[in-house]
Amino acid sequence: YISMFSIIGGLITVVPYFVVQPSTVALKWAAIITTLALVLFGSIKAKLTGRNMVWGAVYVTGRGLLLAGSSYLVATIFA
């Protein structure tokens, strides 16, 4: 199941690039959709594990955005 959900999660983030032009606008939409998905998945994960849903959403979203920002920074440096 983990690999299936990883693929689905990855596809969610690239959909704007197939639908929206130019790519700078697609990047903004991808960031918004990714943030919303992180909030949703974080709160669901917290509920399933018996933790506070708000804290779970903040935790997963914060980590996800930190990792996305780090990846973007590394790509910008080496591009």
Tab-separated table of C-alpha atoms in Angstrom:
chain	number	residue	atom	x	y	z
A	1	TYR	CA	0.000	0.000	0.000
A	2	ILE	CA	2.826	2.403	0.750
A	3	SER	CA	4.110	2.423	-2.824
A	4	MET	CA	0.585	2.840	-4.210
A	5	PHE	CA	-0.060	5.884	-2.025
A	6	SER	CA	3.378	7.294	-2.867
A	7	ILE	CA	2.522	7.143	-6.554
A	8	ILE	CA	-0.882	8.728	-5.982
A	9	GLY	CA	0.680	11.459	-3.836
A	10	GLY	CA	3.288	12.137	-6.492
A	11	LEU	CA	0.667	12.373	-9.219
A	12	ILE	CA	-1.398	14.839	-7.210
A	13	THR	CA	1.499	17.278	-7.161
A	14	VAL	CA	2.219	17.189	-10.919
A	15	VAL	CA	-1.353	17.482	-12.226
A	16	PRO	CA	-1.190	21.313	-12.445
A	17	TYR	CA	1.712	21.058	-14.913
A	18	PHE	CA	-0.521	19.116	-17.323
A	19	VAL	CA	-3.498	21.437	-16.954
A	20	VAL	CA	-2.168	24.972	-16.352
A	21	GLN	CA	0.077	27.136	-18.508
A	22	PRO	CA	2.582	28.817	-18.053
A	23	SER	CA	4.721	26.718	-15.746
A	24	THR	CA	5.147	29.540	-13.222
A	25	VAL	CA	1.387	29.548	-12.637
A	26	ALA	CA	1.384	25.740	-12.507
A	27	LEU	CA	4.098	25.891	-9.819
A	28	LYS	CA	1.889	28.082	-7.644
A	29	TRP	CA	-1.072	25.733	-8.077
A	30	ALA	CA	1.122	22.717	-7.362
A	31	ALA	CA	2.338	24.361	-4.142
A	32	ILE	CA	-1.234	25.088	-3.029
A	33	ILE	CA	-2.474	21.583	-3.855
A	34	THR	CA	0.542	19.977	-2.180
A	35	THR	CA	0.041	22.043	0.987
A	36	LEU	CA	-3.643	21.125	1.151
A	37	ALA	CA	-2.804	17.440	0.604
A	38	LEU	CA	-0.224	17.553	3.406
A	39	VAL	CA	-2.754	19.123	5.781
A	40	LEU	CA	-5.353	16.503	4.874
A	41	PHE	CA	-3.000	13.527	5.135
A	42	GLY	CA	-1.476	14.833	8.360
A	43	SER	CA	-4.846	15.181	10.044
A	44	ILE	CA	-5.995	11.747	8.826
A	45	LYS	CA	-2.773	10.148	10.031
A	46	ALA	CA	-3.179	11.793	13.444
A	47	LYS	CA	-6.786	10.641	13.741
A	48	LEU	CA	-5.863	7.059	12.836
A	49	THR	CA	-3.069	7.014	15.416
A	50	GLY	CA	-5.165	8.626	18.176
A	51	ARG	CA	-3.332	11.947	18.234
A	52	ASN	CA	-4.477	15.553	18.003
A	53	MET	CA	-5.576	16.204	14.400
A	54	VAL	CA	-4.459	19.842	14.353
A	55	TRP	CA	-1.001	18.982	15.641
A	56	GLY	CA	-0.752	16.125	13.139
A	57	ALA	CA	-1.674	18.433	10.268
A	58	VAL	CA	0.823	21.084	11.373
A	59	TYR	CA	3.585	18.513	11.880
A	60	VAL	CA	3.209	16.741	8.532
A	61	THR	CA	2.670	19.998	6.623
A	62	GLY	CA	5.680	21.651	8.247
A	63	ARG	CA	7.961	18.720	7.489
A	64	GLY	CA	6.661	18.405	3.946
A	65	LEU	CA	7.128	22.090	3.178
A	66	LEU	CA	10.594	22.067	4.740
A	67	LEU	CA	11.602	19.129	2.548
A	68	ALA	CA	10.069	20.703	-0.565
A	69	GLY	CA	11.862	23.984	0.110
A	70	SER	CA	15.152	22.177	0.670
A	71	SER	CA	14.748	20.260	-2.589
A	72	TYR	CA	13.964	23.463	-4.462
A	73	LEU	CA	17.012	25.173	-2.947
A	74	VAL	CA	19.346	22.319	-3.895
A	75	ALA	CA	17.928	22.223	-7.430
A	76	THR	CA	18.383	25.985	-7.755
A	77	ILE	CA	22.001	25.806	-6.573
A	78	PHE	CA	22.988	22.980	-8.914
A	79	ALA	CA	20.908	24.013	-11.942
